Amino acid sequence: MRFQKNLRNKRDYPSGYRAFNAGTINSDEPVFKIGDSTNFCSEINDGYGLPDTFAVRAEIHPGARDPGLVEAIFEYGGRQLAPVRVYDGQTALERYGGHAAVRLLFKEVITEDESLAEIASKNLVPGQVIFEKEFITQVNRTILLKQEIKNKKAVFDPPGDISGHDVVQPLWGYGGYCRPGCGLADIEQIFFIPIIDGMKTGLHLTKISAWIARGARPVPRTYQAGAFFMDDVAEEQGLSLVGSIEKGNSRLTFQIGTDESGEFCVEQYRSFAIRQHDPATNFVEINFRRGE
């Protein structure tokens, strides 16, 4: 058996034909967009219908300072008095005023809004810290305050002058005051200064609200009003717990989905109010408002 192969001549291209240049091909991945350009995160927000404001219930939890010996010594005219242990006092201010922080622990969202409850349950867990108010304390150190009389005036080191109309007062952070059953307004920074107590060193403790009532305002590293000052006081530390919450220093961020590129969509809330129905329970209600 014999097979015959028929061969056809190669067909000529039409006159004027030119092959296209492959180097000009667009190799970018195709992008398809259907509908308008509305941001996907906005659609998620609208879909969940989250409220502009809401409240949560939280528990007040004081945090202990770092352990360690702290002593204070008052020196008068070159003679040092017997030292005093700073955190061994027995007055209420001394026993409950040395906390390094007060934390607000999340308990539950106060709402009947099912959408908000669902989002909150995915972003908050009971016991989670939703705000921490830090206070100035002393750790493992000896504090020395010297006083001399020069030209009939008391001169301090660190510097101070109590003989004129303006009083320059060196102060040290003792901690935050918080005791079981206390009111919200009582939770604030406590300061101390070494003093003469007979033949030994004593301590004089004051609340920051007492200084503010006299016109003092906190600024970084100093605390001045006329001639008052304190050591290492930042603006936030000059606020009480209530003041910090009202200023919006407690913030919550809810993840509510992802956009078309896979990035998380979030809603942010800031605190603006706090109240306490029964101080004996240590529970508070914090109000939050949408927005940064």
mmCIF file of N, CA and C in Angstrom, residues 69-144:
data_model
loop_
_atom_site.group_PDB
_atom_site.id
_atom_site.type_symbol
_atom_site.label_atom_id
_atom_site.label_comp_id
_atom_site.label_asym_id
_atom_site.label_seq_id
_atom_site.Cartn_x
_atom_site.Cartn_y
_atom_site.Cartn_z
ATOM 1 N N LEU A 69 12.452 49.172 98.542
ATOM 2 C CA LEU A 69 12.581 50.096 99.657
ATOM 3 C C LEU A 69 12.773 51.520 99.155
ATOM 4 N N VAL A 70 11.938 52.409 99.649
ATOM 5 C CA VAL A 70 12.054 53.837 99.337
ATOM 6 C C VAL A 70 12.088 54.595 100.657
ATOM 7 N N GLU A 71 13.133 55.365 100.868
ATOM 8 C CA GLU A 71 13.272 56.152 102.087
ATOM 9 C C GLU A 71 13.371 57.636 101.746
ATOM 10 N N ALA A 72 12.949 58.461 102.687
ATOM 11 C CA ALA A 72 13.070 59.906 102.555
ATOM 12 C C ALA A 72 13.812 60.447 103.764
ATOM 13 N N ILE A 73 14.707 61.410 103.506
ATOM 14 C CA ILE A 73 15.513 62.014 104.566
ATOM 15 C C ILE A 73 15.406 63.536 104.472
ATOM 16 N N PHE A 74 15.164 64.152 105.603
ATOM 17 C CA PHE A 74 15.166 65.619 105.668
ATOM 18 C C PHE A 74 16.467 66.055 106.337
ATOM 19 N N GLU A 75 17.178 66.940 105.672
ATOM 20 C CA GLU A 75 18.441 67.459 106.204
ATOM 21 C C GLU A 75 18.280 68.943 106.525
ATOM 22 N N TYR A 76 18.591 69.303 107.751
ATOM 23 C CA TYR A 76 18.428 70.698 108.182
ATOM 24 C C TYR A 76 19.753 71.217 108.738
ATOM 25 N N GLY A 77 20.248 72.267 108.091
ATOM 26 C CA GLY A 77 21.499 72.862 108.546
ATOM 27 C C GLY A 77 22.664 71.912 108.541
ATOM 28 N N GLY A 78 22.687 71.014 107.578
ATOM 29 C CA GLY A 78 23.779 70.055 107.465
ATOM 30 C C GLY A 78 23.609 68.807 108.297
ATOM 31 N N ARG A 79 22.530 68.703 109.055
ATOM 32 C CA ARG A 79 22.291 67.534 109.896
ATOM 33 C C ARG A 79 21.113 66.733 109.349
ATOM 34 N N GLN A 80 21.343 65.459 109.080
ATOM 35 C CA GLN A 80 20.297 64.591 108.552
ATOM 36 C C GLN A 80 19.491 63.970 109.687
ATOM 37 N N LEU A 81 18.175 64.081 109.564
ATOM 38 C CA LEU A 81 17.292 63.433 110.531
ATOM 39 C C LEU A 81 17.124 61.964 110.178
ATOM 40 N N ALA A 82 16.620 61.203 111.122
ATOM 41 C CA ALA A 82 16.394 59.775 110.878
ATOM 42 C C ALA A 82 15.452 59.597 109.687
ATOM 43 N N PRO A 83 15.748 58.650 108.790
ATOM 44 C CA PRO A 83 14.914 58.471 107.588
ATOM 45 C C PRO A 83 13.547 57.888 107.916
ATOM 46 N N VAL A 84 12.628 58.026 106.963
ATOM 47 C CA VAL A 84 11.303 57.438 107.077
ATOM 48 C C VAL A 84 11.056 56.579 105.840
ATOM 49 N N ARG A 85 10.435 55.432 106.025
ATOM 50 C CA ARG A 85 10.062 54.602 104.891
ATOM 51 C C ARG A 85 8.801 55.195 104.256
ATOM 52 N N VAL A 86 8.917 55.479 102.965
ATOM 53 C CA VAL A 86 7.865 56.245 102.290
ATOM 54 C C VAL A 86 6.540 55.487 102.253
ATOM 55 N N TYR A 87 6.571 54.186 102.048
ATOM 56 C CA TYR A 87 5.325 53.446 101.838
ATOM 57 C C TYR A 87 4.907 52.602 103.044
ATOM 58 N N ASP A 88 5.347 52.987 104.236
ATOM 59 C CA ASP A 88 4.967 52.250 105.433
ATOM 60 C C ASP A 88 3.949 52.983 106.296
ATOM 61 N N GLY A 89 3.388 54.074 105.803
ATOM 62 C CA GLY A 89 2.427 54.850 106.588
ATOM 63 C C GLY A 89 1.113 54.132 106.792
ATOM 64 N N GLN A 90 0.336 54.578 107.782
ATOM 65 C CA GLN A 90 -0.906 53.914 108.149
ATOM 66 C C GLN A 90 -2.149 54.772 107.947
ATOM 67 N N THR A 91 -1.994 56.020 107.539
ATOM 68 C CA THR A 91 -3.180 56.823 107.259
ATOM 69 C C THR A 91 -3.825 56.320 105.972
ATOM 70 N N ALA A 92 -5.090 56.685 105.757
ATOM 71 C CA ALA A 92 -5.801 56.236 104.553
ATOM 72 C C ALA A 92 -5.093 56.706 103.289
ATOM 73 N N LEU A 93 -4.598 57.934 103.301
ATOM 74 C CA LEU A 93 -3.913 58.475 102.128
ATOM 75 C C LEU A 93 -2.628 57.697 101.847
ATOM 76 N N GLU A 94 -1.934 57.297 102.907
ATOM 77 C CA GLU A 94 -0.697 56.540 102.738
ATOM 78 C C GLU A 94 -0.961 55.090 102.337
ATOM 79 N N ARG A 95 -1.984 54.475 102.915
ATOM 80 C CA ARG A 95 -2.265 53.061 102.631
ATOM 81 C C ARG A 95 -2.836 52.843 101.237
ATOM 82 N N TYR A 96 -3.661 53.771 100.774
ATOM 83 C CA TYR A 96 -4.353 53.590 99.491
ATOM 84 C C TYR A 96 -3.882 54.549 98.409
ATOM 85 N N GLY A 97 -2.838 55.331 98.694
ATOM 86 C CA GLY A 97 -2.398 56.339 97.728
ATOM 87 C C GLY A 97 -1.157 55.984 96.951
ATOM 88 N N GLY A 98 -0.669 54.747 97.064
ATOM 89 C CA GLY A 98 0.581 54.385 96.408
ATOM 90 C C GLY A 98 0.438 53.478 95.206
ATOM 91 N N HIS A 99 -0.706 53.490 94.531
ATOM 92 C CA HIS A 99 -0.917 52.613 93.374
ATOM 93 C C HIS A 99 -0.166 53.139 92.155
ATOM 94 N N ALA A 100 0.415 52.223 91.401
ATOM 95 C CA ALA A 100 1.124 52.602 90.180
ATOM 96 C C ALA A 100 0.166 52.879 89.033
ATOM 97 N N ALA A 101 -1.023 52.303 89.094
ATOM 98 C CA ALA A 101 -2.005 52.486 88.018
ATOM 99 C C ALA A 101 -3.380 52.083 88.521
ATOM 100 N N VAL A 102 -4.389 52.549 87.816
ATOM 101 C CA VAL A 102 -5.764 52.081 88.005
ATOM 102 C C VAL A 102 -6.278 51.688 86.636
ATOM 103 N N ARG A 103 -6.709 50.444 86.533
ATOM 104 C CA ARG A 103 -7.171 49.915 85.249
ATOM 105 C C ARG A 103 -8.695 49.771 85.249
ATOM 106 N N LEU A 104 -9.279 49.966 84.089
ATOM 107 C CA LEU A 104 -10.706 49.730 83.884
ATOM 108 C C LEU A 104 -10.842 48.479 83.027
ATOM 109 N N LEU A 105 -11.453 47.431 83.606
ATOM 110 C CA LEU A 105 -11.584 46.143 82.939
ATOM 111 C C LEU A 105 -12.982 45.998 82.353
ATOM 112 N N PHE A 106 -13.038 45.663 81.067
ATOM 113 C CA PHE A 106 -14.322 45.528 80.372
ATOM 114 C C PHE A 106 -15.159 44.403 80.974
ATOM 115 N N LYS A 107 -16.454 44.675 81.146
ATOM 116 C CA LYS A 107 -17.386 43.656 81.622
ATOM 117 C C LYS A 107 -18.435 43.335 80.569
ATOM 118 N N GLU A 108 -19.136 44.370 80.062
ATOM 119 C CA GLU A 108 -20.171 44.132 79.060
ATOM 120 C C GLU A 108 -20.565 45.434 78.379
ATOM 121 N N VAL A 109 -21.161 45.300 77.193
ATOM 122 C CA VAL A 109 -21.724 46.445 76.490
ATOM 123 C C VAL A 109 -23.163 46.644 76.959
ATOM 124 N N ILE A 110 -23.533 47.869 77.251
ATOM 125 C CA ILE A 110 -24.901 48.173 77.689
ATOM 126 C C ILE A 110 -25.697 48.576 76.460
ATOM 127 N N THR A 111 -26.396 47.623 75.853
ATOM 128 C CA THR A 111 -27.124 47.911 74.624
ATOM 129 C C THR A 111 -28.164 46.844 74.354
ATOM 130 N N GLU A 112 -29.168 47.228 73.599
ATOM 131 C CA GLU A 112 -30.144 46.281 73.058
ATOM 132 C C GLU A 112 -29.987 46.173 71.547
ATOM 133 N N ASP A 113 -28.981 46.853 71.007
ATOM 134 C CA ASP A 113 -28.694 46.837 69.575
ATOM 135 C C ASP A 113 -27.954 45.543 69.238
ATOM 136 N N GLU A 114 -28.598 44.664 68.473
ATOM 137 C CA GLU A 114 -28.008 43.363 68.166
ATOM 138 C C GLU A 114 -26.739 43.489 67.325
ATOM 139 N N SER A 115 -26.711 44.465 66.407
ATOM 140 C CA SER A 115 -25.531 44.647 65.562
ATOM 141 C C SER A 115 -24.331 45.063 66.403
ATOM 142 N N LEU A 116 -24.552 46.013 67.309
ATOM 143 C CA LEU A 116 -23.470 46.460 68.178
ATOM 144 C C LEU A 116 -23.005 45.336 69.088
ATOM 145 N N ALA A 117 -23.958 44.585 69.644
ATOM 146 C CA ALA A 117 -23.601 43.474 70.528
ATOM 147 C C ALA A 117 -22.761 42.433 69.793
ATOM 148 N N GLU A 118 -23.093 42.174 68.526
ATOM 149 C CA GLU A 118 -22.348 41.189 67.740
ATOM 150 C C GLU A 118 -20.927 41.673 67.477
ATOM 151 N N ILE A 119 -20.791 42.929 67.065
ATOM 152 C CA ILE A 119 -19.460 43.481 66.788
ATOM 153 C C ILE A 119 -18.627 43.517 68.062
ATOM 154 N N ALA A 120 -19.235 43.954 69.167
ATOM 155 C CA ALA A 120 -18.504 44.062 70.434
ATOM 156 C C ALA A 120 -18.019 42.700 70.898
ATOM 157 N N SER A 121 -18.831 41.679 70.721
ATOM 158 C CA SER A 121 -18.448 40.340 71.173
ATOM 159 C C SER A 121 -17.244 39.798 70.410
ATOM 160 N N LYS A 122 -17.014 40.300 69.203
ATOM 161 C CA LYS A 122 -15.878 39.857 68.401
ATOM 162 C C LYS A 122 -14.620 40.679 68.674
ATOM 163 N N ASN A 123 -14.774 41.794 69.375
ATOM 164 C CA ASN A 123 -13.639 42.687 69.593
ATOM 165 C C ASN A 123 -13.266 42.878 71.061
ATOM 166 N N LEU A 124 -14.184 42.566 71.968
ATOM 167 C CA LEU A 124 -13.937 42.769 73.389
ATOM 168 C C LEU A 124 -14.237 41.480 74.152
ATOM 169 N N VAL A 125 -13.424 41.207 75.170
ATOM 170 C CA VAL A 125 -13.658 40.035 76.015
ATOM 171 C C VAL A 125 -13.696 40.492 77.464
ATOM 172 N N PRO A 126 -14.512 39.876 78.300
ATOM 173 C CA PRO A 126 -14.559 40.252 79.718
ATOM 174 C C PRO A 126 -13.184 40.182 80.370
ATOM 175 N N GLY A 127 -12.869 41.211 81.144
ATOM 176 C CA GLY A 127 -11.570 41.284 81.792
ATOM 177 C C GLY A 127 -10.516 42.033 80.995
ATOM 178 N N GLN A 128 -10.835 42.381 79.753
ATOM 179 C CA GLN A 128 -9.881 43.117 78.908
ATOM 180 C C GLN A 128 -9.693 44.538 79.435
ATOM 181 N N VAL A 129 -8.443 45.014 79.450
ATOM 182 C CA VAL A 129 -8.149 46.377 79.897
ATOM 183 C C VAL A 129 -8.544 47.355 78.788
ATOM 184 N N ILE A 130 -9.497 48.221 79.074
ATOM 185 C CA ILE A 130 -9.904 49.211 78.083
ATOM 186 C C ILE A 130 -9.365 50.605 78.418
ATOM 187 N N PHE A 131 -8.784 50.741 79.611
ATOM 188 C CA PHE A 131 -8.084 51.984 79.933
ATOM 189 C C PHE A 131 -7.193 51.746 81.143
ATOM 190 N N GLU A 132 -6.013 52.354 81.102
ATOM 191 C CA GLU A 132 -5.086 52.282 82.227
ATOM 192 C C GLU A 132 -4.609 53.683 82.566
ATOM 193 N N LYS A 133 -4.898 54.100 83.774
ATOM 194 C CA LYS A 133 -4.462 55.401 84.274
ATOM 195 C C LYS A 133 -3.197 55.199 85.097
ATOM 196 N N GLU A 134 -2.066 55.721 84.607
ATOM 197 C CA GLU A 134 -0.796 55.535 85.298
ATOM 198 C C GLU A 134 -0.517 56.691 86.243
ATOM 199 N N PHE A 135 0.224 56.387 87.323
ATOM 200 C CA PHE A 135 0.578 57.387 88.328
ATOM 201 C C PHE A 135 2.080 57.338 88.601
ATOM 202 N N ILE A 136 2.597 58.445 89.127
ATOM 203 C CA ILE A 136 4.013 58.526 89.463
ATOM 204 C C ILE A 136 4.236 57.890 90.832
ATOM 205 N N THR A 137 5.169 56.963 90.897
ATOM 206 C CA THR A 137 5.565 56.346 92.165
ATOM 207 C C THR A 137 7.085 56.393 92.279
ATOM 208 N N GLN A 138 7.597 55.987 93.423
ATOM 209 C CA GLN A 138 9.035 55.915 93.655
ATOM 210 C C GLN A 138 9.446 54.446 93.791
ATOM 211 N N VAL A 139 10.613 54.094 93.247
ATOM 212 C CA VAL A 139 11.087 52.709 93.280
ATOM 213 C C VAL A 139 12.569 52.694 93.645
ATOM 214 N N ASN A 140 12.888 51.956 94.710
ATOM 215 C CA ASN A 140 14.285 51.689 95.086
ATOM 216 C C ASN A 140 15.161 52.945 95.056
ATOM 217 N N ARG A 141 14.854 53.867 95.915
ATOM 218 C CA ARG A 141 15.662 55.083 95.952
ATOM 219 C C ARG A 141 15.576 55.728 97.335
ATOM 220 N N THR A 142 16.533 56.615 97.581
ATOM 221 C CA THR A 142 16.518 57.445 98.783
ATOM 222 C C THR A 142 16.348 58.898 98.364
ATOM 223 N N ILE A 143 15.367 59.540 98.930
ATOM 224 C CA ILE A 143 15.051 60.925 98.583
ATOM 225 C C ILE A 143 15.586 61.827 99.684
ATOM 226 N N LEU A 144 16.357 62.797 99.286
ATOM 227 C CA LEU A 144 16.968 63.713 100.249
ATOM 228 C C LEU A 144 16.511 65.139 99.965
#
